[in-house]
Amino acid sequence: MRSEWDVVIIGGGHNGLVCAFYLARGGLRVQVLERRAIVGGAAVTEEFHPGFRNSTASYTVSLLQPKVIADLNLHQHGLRIVERKLANFLPLPDGRSLAVGEGRTKSEVAKFSARDAERLDDYHRRVGAVADLIRGLMLETPPNVTASGFLAALPELIKAGRLARRLGALDLSAQRDLLALLGRSAGDYLDDWFESDAIKAVYGFDGIVGNYASPYMPGSGYVLLHHLLGEVNGKRGAWGHAIGGMGAITQAMAKACRAQGVEIRVGAAVREVLVEKGRAAGVVCENGDIVRARAVVSNLNPKLLFRSMVDPAVLPEDFRARIGAYRMGSGTLRMNVALSQLPRFSALPQAGDHLTAGIILAPSLAYMDRAYQDARAKGWSENPVVEMLIPSTLDDSLAPKGAHVASLFCQHAAPVLPNGGSWDDHREEAADVMIATVDRYAPGFAASVVGRQVFTPLDRERVFGLTGGYIMHGCLELDQLFAARPVLGHGDYRMPVPGLYLCGAGSHPGGGVTGAPGHNAAREVLRDFGR
Ligand SMILES: Cc1cc2nc3c(=O)[nH]c(=O)nc-3n(C[C@H](O)[C@H](O)[C@H](O)COP(=O)(O)OP(=O)(O)OC[C@H]3O[C@@H](n4cnc5c(N)ncnc54)[C@H](O)[C@@H]3O)c2cc1C
């Protein structure tokens, strides 16, 4: 039977859109089916309180691939990304503070430790070399372990050989750093470099973002590295703000798709992947509509896809078991707050560049470790780790004049509450703790909150389809990375049902608003279509 569509994409998250664009540009007829009323997935801007808009889930941009920005002409479609005026600000309970940003970090760190200030350049050079290597792999399809004989294995061996050559090109210290960052904890790695708690807290925060782990747990080293892979307008490692919020990125992507002839349907939830004669043949929507296509590409996290939309009988048993064991739980609480005024930090009460920064409320790695241990015991910590951004200091389109919006990304809120508790019963209580935490650093903050929106891990699962609330579609740990993402043997975007592909953050190179999985998956689909 002739299908109306070459490819149907389940989910209009940013990776689904990027994939759709490249497929349509390659000459295929593509339809995107998105469950929510808006496209963008975890990269959306929404009104959360009358007159106040914000990026409701992901909130800051860096990892978005320059190639994707250029190919999709995102700037022409309205995207503008601005840099923060200061990268990070760490107010401390004793009234001191650390500002980290271009031209300032060294003198600021010297306030805490002359030795650490001396070591900064070397640290950046060494970590930068490892980040460059990983960055270079983001738009590549990992070599795929194959059990289908020598001919099928040959191209994969060539790919693996190329990778080995790149690794070999790193000097010995960079190779050691790579191993350390892949295998060790962010905390141990930073302890080897620095002595002052403040700089370790700023850098170590990257190791626990979205990662339900202590900074002293192995694996947090890679999470730290992952957050260094991006750039803003050509500045490596920098983080910025998309004017209009993260939704501006995905709205621009949707325009690029439509310009290529992609059909995007919103409010179109998919219920099931249709498999006929052993091949993916389309999808069945929640309303009973059947959309036939020659291939199905899923933007969903792999657990959601395979647990609820693919008949287990068509999947190899080993694959089912691996997906069952795929780790997705991420413990964060995400809040958007509407503010009547800007916060005044005791450590630096006047307004200034620090209010455009990623403001980290967690004075040390030991504090972060305790917050994690508390969360395991109780579900969250009374002394949590909070990162605050106030995007309205860079973008006046988000809040009424004179008012502001802030994103609070609160780390260490258990994906599933201990002792059988439900987040539905504890949402507001935990949110109050987060607000009180900010208030301790910036007295008057709590009184300035005129509206708030709270997403527990459970809420993120319900609203965004993020199983376990996990922001990256699956933990970024060595056995779930690169050729092993989501599962060893399927690191090349092709799933075990012929004609079924994965294009979301659960495939290489993982989470973040990168566009990379969508880009790479499209290349593999096009290859299979002979384009
Ligand atoms: C709270 C939070 C904070 C984050 N902060 C940042 C950040 O600041 N910077 C950054 O770079 N990254 C951040 N991330 C990570 C990043 O946003 C995600 O990794 C990325 O957006 C994933 O994109 P995706 O397109 O692969 O999947 P998603 O964005 O998850 O898209 C999947 C899409 O599938 C749709 N869908 C689900 N079920 C169905 C169905 N049955 N039928 C049809 N459609 C369906 C969903 O509605 C969604 O639109 C954050 C994520 C979260 C949740």
Coordinates of C-alpha atoms and ligand atoms in Angstrom, one line a residue:
M1 CA 0.0 0.0 0.0
R2 CA 1.4 3.4 -0.9
S3 CA 1.8 5.6 2.2
E4 CA 1.0 9.2 2.1
W5 CA 4.1 9.9 4.2
D6 CA 7.6 8.7 3.8
V7 CA 8.3 9.4 7.5
V8 CA 6.1 10.1 10.5
I9 CA 7.8 11.5 13.5
I10 CA 6.3 10.9 17.0
G11 CA 6.9 14.1 19.1
G12 CA 7.6 17.6 18.1
G13 CA 10.4 18.3 20.6
H14 CA 13.3 20.2 19.2
N15 CA 15.0 17.0 18.1
G16 CA 11.9 15.8 16.3
L17 CA 11.7 19.2 14.5
V18 CA 15.4 19.1 13.5
C19 CA 15.1 15.6 12.2
A20 CA 12.0 16.5 10.3
F21 CA 13.7 19.5 8.7
Y22 CA 16.7 17.4 7.4
L23 CA 14.4 14.6 6.2
A24 CA 12.3 17.1 4.2
R25 CA 15.3 18.8 2.9
G26 CA 16.5 15.4 1.7
G27 CA 13.3 15.1 -0.3
L28 CA 11.1 13.0 2.0
R29 CA 7.4 13.7 2.8
V30 CA 7.3 14.2 6.6
Q31 CA 4.6 14.5 9.2
V32 CA 5.3 15.4 12.8
L33 CA 2.7 14.4 15.5
E34 CA 3.0 16.3 18.8
R35 CA 0.8 15.5 21.8
R36 CA 0.8 18.9 23.3
A37 CA -0.8 22.0 21.9
I38 CA 2.6 23.5 21.2
V39 CA 5.8 22.1 19.7
G40 CA 9.1 22.3 21.4
G41 CA 9.0 19.5 24.1
A42 CA 11.2 20.6 27.0
A43 CA 12.2 23.7 25.0
V44 CA 9.1 25.9 25.2
T45 CA 8.1 29.4 26.4
E46 CA 4.7 29.6 28.1
E47 CA 2.7 32.0 30.2
F48 CA 2.8 30.6 33.7
H49 CA 1.2 33.5 35.5
P50 CA -0.9 36.3 33.9
G51 CA 1.5 38.6 32.1
F52 CA 4.5 36.5 32.9
R53 CA 6.2 34.1 30.4
N54 CA 9.2 32.0 30.8
S55 CA 11.0 29.0 29.4
T56 CA 9.0 26.6 31.5
A57 CA 11.4 23.6 31.5
S58 CA 14.9 24.0 29.9
Y59 CA 16.0 27.6 30.5
T60 CA 19.4 28.4 29.1
V61 CA 21.2 27.8 25.8
S62 CA 24.7 26.7 24.9
L63 CA 24.6 23.2 23.5
L64 CA 22.6 24.0 20.4
Q65 CA 24.8 23.0 17.5
P66 CA 26.1 25.8 15.3
K67 CA 25.6 23.6 12.2
V68 CA 21.9 23.1 13.1
I69 CA 21.5 26.9 13.7
A70 CA 23.0 27.5 10.3
D71 CA 21.3 24.7 8.3
L72 CA 17.9 25.6 9.6
N73 CA 18.5 29.3 9.2
L74 CA 17.3 29.8 12.7
H75 CA 18.5 33.4 12.9
Q76 CA 16.5 34.3 9.7
H77 CA 13.5 32.6 11.4
G78 CA 13.7 35.0 14.3
L79 CA 16.1 33.4 16.8
R80 CA 18.4 35.7 18.7
I81 CA 20.7 34.4 21.4
V82 CA 22.5 36.8 23.8
E83 CA 25.3 36.0 26.2
R84 CA 24.9 36.5 30.0
K85 CA 26.9 39.5 31.1
L86 CA 28.4 37.3 33.8
A87 CA 28.6 33.5 33.6
N88 CA 28.0 32.5 37.2
F89 CA 27.6 34.1 40.6
L90 CA 28.0 32.3 43.9
P91 CA 26.8 34.3 46.9
L92 CA 28.0 32.8 50.1
P93 CA 26.3 32.6 53.5
D94 CA 29.2 34.5 55.1
G95 CA 28.6 37.5 52.9
R96 CA 31.4 36.9 50.4
S97 CA 30.7 36.0 46.8
L98 CA 32.4 34.7 43.7
A99 CA 31.8 36.0 40.2
V100 CA 32.9 33.8 37.3
G101 CA 33.0 35.3 33.8
E102 CA 35.3 36.5 31.0
G103 CA 38.1 38.6 32.3
R104 CA 37.0 38.3 35.9
T105 CA 37.4 34.8 37.1
K106 CA 41.1 34.9 38.0
S107 CA 41.0 37.9 40.2
E108 CA 37.8 36.7 41.8
V109 CA 39.2 33.3 42.6
A110 CA 42.3 34.9 44.0
K111 CA 40.2 36.4 46.7
F112 CA 39.8 32.8 48.0
S113 CA 43.1 31.1 46.9
A114 CA 46.1 32.5 45.0
R115 CA 47.0 28.9 44.2
D116 CA 43.7 28.2 42.6
A117 CA 43.8 31.4 40.6
E118 CA 47.2 30.3 39.2
R119 CA 45.8 26.9 38.2
L120 CA 42.8 28.2 36.3
D121 CA 44.4 28.6 32.9
D122 CA 45.8 25.1 33.0
Y123 CA 42.5 23.7 34.2
H124 CA 40.6 25.3 31.3
R125 CA 43.2 24.3 28.8
R126 CA 43.1 20.7 29.9
V127 CA 39.4 20.3 30.3
G128 CA 38.9 22.3 27.1
A129 CA 41.0 19.7 25.2
V130 CA 38.8 16.9 26.3
A131 CA 35.6 18.9 25.6
D132 CA 36.9 19.6 22.1
L133 CA 37.3 15.8 21.5
I134 CA 33.7 15.0 22.7
R135 CA 32.3 18.1 20.8
G136 CA 33.8 16.7 17.6
L137 CA 31.8 13.5 18.1
M138 CA 28.4 15.1 18.7
L139 CA 27.3 15.2 15.1
E140 CA 28.7 11.7 14.3
T141 CA 26.9 8.4 14.4
P142 CA 28.8 6.1 16.9
P143 CA 30.3 2.9 15.6
N144 CA 27.6 0.2 16.0
V145 CA 28.5 -3.1 17.6
T146 CA 27.1 -5.6 15.1
A147 CA 26.5 -9.3 15.2
S148 CA 25.7 -9.5 11.5
G149 CA 29.0 -10.7 10.0
F150 CA 32.1 -9.2 8.6
L151 CA 30.6 -7.1 5.8
A152 CA 28.2 -5.3 8.1
A153 CA 31.0 -4.8 10.7
L154 CA 33.5 -3.4 8.2
P155 CA 32.2 0.2 8.1
E156 CA 31.8 0.2 11.9
L157 CA 35.3 -1.0 12.3
I158 CA 36.5 1.9 10.1
K159 CA 34.5 4.3 12.2
A160 CA 36.0 2.9 15.4
G161 CA 39.5 3.2 13.8
R162 CA 38.9 6.8 13.1
L163 CA 37.9 7.4 16.6
A164 CA 41.0 5.6 17.9
R165 CA 43.1 7.9 15.7
R166 CA 41.5 11.0 17.3
L167 CA 42.0 9.7 20.8
G168 CA 45.6 9.0 19.9
A169 CA 46.0 12.6 18.8
L170 CA 45.4 13.8 22.3
D171 CA 48.5 14.2 24.4
L172 CA 49.0 11.9 27.3
S173 CA 47.7 14.3 30.0
A174 CA 44.5 14.9 27.9
Q175 CA 44.0 11.2 27.6
R176 CA 44.3 10.9 31.4
D177 CA 41.8 13.7 31.8
L178 CA 39.4 12.0 29.5
L179 CA 39.6 8.8 31.5
A180 CA 39.3 10.6 34.8
L181 CA 36.2 12.6 33.6
L182 CA 34.6 9.5 32.2
G183 CA 35.3 7.3 35.1
R184 CA 35.6 9.4 38.2
S185 CA 33.4 11.9 40.1
A186 CA 33.4 15.6 39.4
G187 CA 34.2 16.2 43.0
D188 CA 37.3 14.0 43.1
Y189 CA 38.5 15.6 39.8
L190 CA 38.0 19.1 41.1
D191 CA 39.6 18.3 44.5
D192 CA 42.7 17.3 42.5
W193 CA 42.8 20.8 40.9
F194 CA 41.6 23.3 43.5
E195 CA 41.6 23.9 47.2
S196 CA 38.9 26.6 47.6
D197 CA 35.3 25.5 48.1
A198 CA 33.9 28.4 46.1
I199 CA 35.4 27.6 42.7
K200 CA 34.8 23.9 43.2
A201 CA 31.1 24.7 43.9
V202 CA 30.7 26.7 40.7
Y203 CA 32.4 24.2 38.5
G204 CA 31.1 21.2 40.3
F205 CA 27.5 22.3 39.9
D206 CA 27.7 21.2 36.3
G207 CA 28.4 17.7 37.5
I208 CA 25.0 17.5 39.3
V209 CA 22.7 19.4 37.0
G210 CA 19.7 17.2 36.4
N211 CA 21.9 14.3 37.8
Y212 CA 20.4 12.7 40.8
A213 CA 23.8 12.1 42.3
S214 CA 26.4 13.4 44.7
P215 CA 29.2 15.3 43.1
Y216 CA 31.3 12.6 44.6
M217 CA 29.7 9.8 42.7
P218 CA 31.5 8.3 39.7
G219 CA 29.8 9.4 36.5
S220 CA 29.3 13.0 37.6
G221 CA 32.6 13.8 35.9
Y222 CA 31.1 13.1 32.5
V223 CA 28.0 15.2 33.4
L224 CA 30.3 18.1 34.2
L225 CA 32.0 17.7 30.8
H226 CA 28.7 17.4 29.0
H227 CA 27.8 20.9 30.2
L228 CA 31.0 22.3 28.7
L229 CA 30.4 21.1 25.2
G230 CA 28.5 24.1 24.0
E231 CA 29.0 27.7 22.9
V232 CA 27.2 31.0 22.5
N233 CA 27.8 32.9 19.3
G234 CA 31.2 31.3 18.9
K235 CA 32.3 31.5 22.5
R236 CA 33.1 28.0 23.7
G237 CA 31.7 26.9 27.0
A238 CA 29.5 30.0 27.4
W239 CA 25.8 29.9 28.2
G240 CA 23.2 32.4 27.0
H241 CA 19.6 33.3 26.7
A242 CA 17.3 33.0 23.7
I243 CA 15.3 36.2 23.4
G244 CA 11.7 35.2 24.0
G245 CA 12.9 32.1 25.9
M246 CA 13.7 28.6 24.8
G247 CA 10.4 28.5 22.9
A248 CA 12.0 31.0 20.5
I249 CA 14.4 28.2 19.4
T250 CA 11.7 25.7 18.7
Q251 CA 9.3 28.2 17.1
A252 CA 12.1 29.1 14.7
M253 CA 12.7 25.4 14.1
A254 CA 9.0 24.9 13.3
K255 CA 9.1 27.7 10.8
A256 CA 12.2 26.1 9.2
C257 CA 10.3 22.8 9.0
R258 CA 7.2 24.3 7.4
A259 CA 9.3 26.2 4.9
Q260 CA 10.6 22.7 3.8
G261 CA 7.1 21.3 3.5
V262 CA 6.9 19.4 6.8
E263 CA 3.4 19.0 8.1
I264 CA 3.2 19.5 11.9
R265 CA 0.1 18.5 13.8
V266 CA -0.3 19.5 17.4
G267 CA -2.7 18.0 19.9
A268 CA -2.0 14.7 18.1
A269 CA -1.0 12.1 20.7
V270 CA 0.3 8.8 19.4
R271 CA -0.8 5.6 21.1
E272 CA 1.0 2.9 19.2
V273 CA 3.6 2.2 16.6
L274 CA 2.1 0.1 13.8
V275 CA 4.2 -2.9 12.9
E276 CA 3.3 -4.9 9.8
K277 CA 5.2 -7.9 8.4
G278 CA 8.0 -7.1 11.0
R279 CA 8.4 -3.4 9.8
A280 CA 7.3 -0.2 11.3
A281 CA 4.5 0.9 9.0
G282 CA 3.0 4.0 10.7
V283 CA 1.3 5.0 14.0
V284 CA -2.1 4.8 15.6
C285 CA -3.1 8.1 17.4
E286 CA -5.0 8.3 20.6
N287 CA -8.1 9.4 18.7
G288 CA -7.9 6.2 16.5
D289 CA -6.4 8.0 13.4
I290 CA -3.9 5.8 11.6
V291 CA -1.0 7.5 9.9
R292 CA 0.8 5.3 7.5
A293 CA 4.5 5.9 6.6
R294 CA 7.4 4.0 5.2
A295 CA 9.4 4.8 8.4
V296 CA 8.6 5.9 11.9
V297 CA 11.0 8.1 13.9
S298 CA 10.5 8.6 17.6
N299 CA 11.4 11.7 19.5
L300 CA 10.3 10.1 22.8
N301 CA 12.5 8.9 25.5
P302 CA 13.3 5.2 24.8
K303 CA 11.6 3.9 27.9
L304 CA 8.3 5.6 27.1
L305 CA 8.5 4.5 23.5
F306 CA 9.2 0.8 24.1
R307 CA 7.2 0.5 27.3
S308 CA 4.0 1.9 26.0
M309 CA 4.0 2.1 22.2
V310 CA 5.6 -0.9 20.7
D311 CA 4.2 -4.4 21.0
P312 CA 6.7 -6.3 23.2
A313 CA 6.2 -9.4 20.9
V314 CA 8.1 -7.7 18.1
L315 CA 11.1 -6.8 20.2
P316 CA 14.0 -9.1 20.9
E317 CA 13.9 -10.3 24.5
D318 CA 17.4 -9.0 25.3
F319 CA 16.5 -5.5 24.0
R320 CA 13.4 -5.4 26.1
A321 CA 15.4 -6.3 29.2
R322 CA 18.0 -3.7 28.4
I323 CA 15.4 -1.0 27.9
G324 CA 13.7 -2.1 31.1
A325 CA 17.0 -1.5 32.9
Y326 CA 17.6 1.8 31.2
R327 CA 18.1 4.4 33.9
M328 CA 15.9 7.5 33.6
G329 CA 15.3 8.9 37.1
S330 CA 16.4 12.4 37.7
G331 CA 15.8 14.3 40.8
T332 CA 15.1 18.0 40.2
L333 CA 12.3 20.4 41.0
R334 CA 11.8 23.1 38.4
M335 CA 10.1 26.3 39.3
N336 CA 9.1 29.5 37.5
V337 CA 8.5 32.5 39.6
A338 CA 6.9 35.8 38.8
L339 CA 8.6 38.6 40.8
S340 CA 7.5 42.1 41.7
Q341 CA 11.1 43.2 41.9
L342 CA 14.7 42.0 41.5
P343 CA 16.2 40.1 44.3
R344 CA 18.8 41.8 46.5
F345 CA 21.6 39.4 47.6
S346 CA 23.1 40.1 51.0
A347 CA 26.5 39.4 49.4
L348 CA 25.9 42.0 46.6
P349 CA 22.7 44.0 47.2
Q350 CA 22.9 46.4 44.3
A351 CA 21.6 45.5 40.8
G352 CA 24.3 44.5 38.3
D353 CA 25.7 41.9 35.9
H354 CA 25.5 39.2 38.5
L355 CA 21.7 39.2 38.1
T356 CA 22.1 38.0 34.5
A357 CA 24.2 35.1 35.6
G358 CA 23.5 31.5 36.6
I359 CA 23.3 32.2 40.3
I360 CA 24.3 29.1 42.3
L361 CA 23.1 28.7 45.8
A362 CA 25.3 25.9 47.2
P363 CA 28.5 27.0 48.8
S364 CA 30.5 23.8 48.5
L365 CA 30.7 20.3 47.0
A366 CA 30.2 18.9 50.6
Y367 CA 26.9 20.9 50.8
M368 CA 25.8 19.4 47.4
D369 CA 26.7 15.9 48.7
R370 CA 24.6 16.4 51.8
A371 CA 21.7 17.7 49.8
Y372 CA 21.8 14.5 47.8
Q373 CA 22.0 12.3 50.9
D374 CA 19.0 14.2 52.4
A375 CA 17.0 13.8 49.2
R376 CA 17.6 10.0 49.3
A377 CA 16.3 9.9 52.9
K378 CA 13.4 12.4 52.7
G379 CA 12.8 13.2 49.0
W380 CA 14.4 16.6 49.1
S381 CA 16.8 18.6 51.3
E382 CA 16.0 21.4 53.7
N383 CA 19.3 22.8 52.4
P384 CA 18.9 22.2 48.7
V385 CA 21.0 23.2 45.8
V386 CA 19.2 25.9 43.8
E387 CA 20.3 27.6 40.5
M388 CA 18.5 30.7 39.7
L389 CA 18.4 32.6 36.5
I390 CA 16.5 35.9 35.9
P391 CA 16.1 35.9 32.2
S392 CA 14.0 39.1 32.3
T393 CA 17.3 41.0 33.1
L394 CA 18.3 40.2 29.5
D395 CA 14.9 40.1 27.8
D396 CA 12.1 42.5 28.5
S397 CA 9.6 40.4 26.5
L398 CA 8.9 38.1 29.4
A399 CA 7.5 40.2 32.2
P400 CA 5.5 43.4 32.6
K401 CA 7.5 46.5 32.9
G402 CA 9.4 46.7 36.2
A403 CA 8.6 43.1 37.1
H404 CA 10.7 40.0 36.5
V405 CA 10.7 36.3 36.0
A406 CA 13.1 33.8 37.5
S407 CA 13.8 30.1 36.7
L408 CA 14.7 28.1 39.8
F409 CA 16.4 24.8 39.0
C410 CA 16.5 22.9 42.3
Q411 CA 18.7 19.8 42.4
H412 CA 18.1 16.7 44.4
A413 CA 14.4 16.1 44.6
A414 CA 13.9 12.3 44.5
P415 CA 12.3 11.0 41.3
V416 CA 10.1 8.8 43.4
L417 CA 9.5 9.8 47.0
P418 CA 10.8 7.4 49.7
N419 CA 8.2 5.7 52.0
G420 CA 5.6 5.6 49.3
G421 CA 4.9 9.3 49.4
S422 CA 3.4 11.1 46.3
W423 CA 4.7 14.4 44.9
D424 CA 1.1 15.4 44.5
D425 CA 1.0 15.7 48.3
H426 CA 4.4 17.4 48.8
R427 CA 4.8 19.7 45.8
E428 CA 4.0 22.9 47.5
E429 CA 5.9 22.0 50.7
A430 CA 9.1 21.3 48.8
A431 CA 8.6 24.4 46.7
D432 CA 8.3 26.5 49.9
V433 CA 11.7 25.1 50.9
M434 CA 13.2 26.3 47.6
I435 CA 11.8 29.8 48.0
A436 CA 13.0 30.0 51.6
T437 CA 16.4 28.9 50.5
V438 CA 16.7 31.8 48.0
D439 CA 15.3 34.1 50.7
R440 CA 18.2 33.3 53.0
Y441 CA 20.6 34.6 50.4
A442 CA 18.4 37.5 49.2
P443 CA 16.1 38.6 52.1
G444 CA 12.8 39.8 50.7
F445 CA 12.8 37.4 47.8
A446 CA 9.9 35.3 49.2
A447 CA 7.7 38.5 49.6
S448 CA 8.4 39.5 46.0
V449 CA 7.0 36.2 44.5
V450 CA 3.6 37.1 43.0
G451 CA 3.1 33.8 41.2
R452 CA 4.8 30.4 40.8
Q453 CA 4.7 27.2 38.8
V454 CA 6.2 24.0 40.2
F455 CA 7.3 20.9 38.2
T456 CA 8.2 17.9 40.3
P457 CA 9.7 14.9 38.5
L458 CA 6.1 13.5 38.4
D459 CA 4.8 16.7 36.8
R460 CA 7.5 16.6 34.2
E461 CA 6.5 13.1 33.3
R462 CA 2.9 14.1 33.0
V463 CA 3.4 17.4 31.1
F464 CA 6.4 16.7 29.0
G465 CA 6.4 12.9 28.7
L466 CA 9.8 12.8 30.5
T467 CA 9.7 9.4 32.2
G468 CA 11.0 9.7 35.8
G469 CA 11.2 13.5 35.1
Y470 CA 14.6 12.9 33.6
I471 CA 15.7 16.0 31.7
M472 CA 18.2 14.1 29.4
H473 CA 16.0 11.2 28.3
G474 CA 18.3 8.8 30.3
C475 CA 21.2 9.1 32.7
L476 CA 24.5 10.2 31.1
E477 CA 26.5 7.3 32.4
L478 CA 29.2 5.4 30.6
D479 CA 27.0 2.4 29.9
Q480 CA 24.3 4.7 28.4
L481 CA 26.5 6.9 26.3
F482 CA 27.8 7.0 22.7
A483 CA 27.5 3.6 21.0
A484 CA 25.6 2.3 24.1
R485 CA 22.9 5.0 23.9
P486 CA 20.2 3.9 24.4
V487 CA 21.5 0.3 24.2
L488 CA 24.7 -1.2 22.9
G489 CA 24.0 -2.5 19.4
H490 CA 21.5 0.3 18.6
G491 CA 23.7 3.4 19.0
D492 CA 23.1 4.2 15.3
Y493 CA 19.5 5.5 15.7
R494 CA 18.1 2.3 14.2
M495 CA 15.9 0.3 16.6
P496 CA 15.4 -3.4 16.5
V497 CA 12.2 -3.1 14.4
P498 CA 13.2 -2.3 10.8
G499 CA 11.9 1.1 9.8
L500 CA 11.8 2.4 13.4
Y501 CA 14.4 5.0 14.5
L502 CA 15.1 7.1 17.6
C503 CA 15.9 10.8 17.2
G504 CA 15.6 12.2 20.7
A505 CA 18.0 12.8 23.6
G506 CA 17.9 9.1 24.5
S507 CA 20.2 8.6 21.5
H508 CA 23.8 9.9 21.0
P509 CA 24.9 12.5 22.1
G510 CA 22.3 12.7 24.8
G511 CA 20.3 15.5 26.4
G512 CA 20.3 19.2 26.3
V513 CA 18.9 21.5 23.6
T514 CA 21.5 20.4 21.0
G515 CA 19.6 19.3 17.9
A516 CA 22.4 16.7 17.5
P517 CA 20.4 13.5 17.8
G518 CA 17.8 14.8 15.4
H519 CA 20.5 15.8 12.9
N520 CA 22.2 12.5 13.2
A521 CA 19.1 10.3 13.1
A522 CA 18.0 12.1 9.9
R523 CA 21.3 11.3 8.2
E524 CA 20.8 7.6 9.0
V525 CA 17.2 7.6 7.8
L526 CA 18.1 9.3 4.6
R527 CA 20.9 6.7 4.1
D528 CA 18.4 3.9 4.4
F529 CA 16.1 5.6 1.9
G530 CA 19.0 5.7 -0.4
R531 CA 19.3 9.5 -0.4
Ligands
LIG1 C1 13.5 21.1 33.8 C2 14.5 21.0 32.6 C3 15.5 21.8 32.5 C4 16.4 21.7 31.5 N1 17.4 22.7 31.3 C5 18.1 22.7 30.2 C6 18.8 23.9 29.8 O1 18.8 24.9 30.5 N2 19.6 23.8 28.7 C7 19.6 22.7 27.9 O2 20.3 22.7 26.9 N3 18.9 21.6 28.2 C8 18.1 21.6 29.3 N4 17.3 20.6 29.6 C9 17.4 19.4 28.7 C10 16.7 19.5 27.4 O3 15.6 20.4 27.5 C11 16.2 18.2 26.9 O4 17.2 17.2 27.0 C12 15.8 18.3 25.4 O5 14.8 19.4 25.3 C13 15.2 17.0 24.9 O6 14.7 17.3 23.6 P1 14.1 16.2 22.7 O7 13.6 16.9 21.5 O8 15.0 15.1 22.5 O9 12.9 15.6 23.6 P2 11.6 16.4 24.2 O10 11.8 17.8 24.4 O11 11.3 15.6 25.5 O12 10.5 16.2 23.2 C14 9.7 15.0 23.1 C15 8.4 15.4 22.5 O13 7.5 14.3 22.4 C16 6.2 14.7 22.7 N5 5.4 13.5 23.1 C17 5.4 12.7 24.2 N6 4.6 11.7 24.1 C18 3.9 11.8 22.9 C19 2.9 11.1 22.2 N7 2.4 10.0 22.8 N8 2.6 11.5 21.0 C20 3.1 12.5 20.4 N9 4.1 13.3 21.0 C21 4.5 12.9 22.2 C22 6.4 15.5 23.9 O14 5.3 16.3 24.2 C23 7.6 16.4 23.4 O15 7.2 17.5 22.7 C24 16.3 20.7 30.6 C25 15.2 19.8 30.6 C26 14.3 20.0 31.6 C27 13.1 19.0 31.7

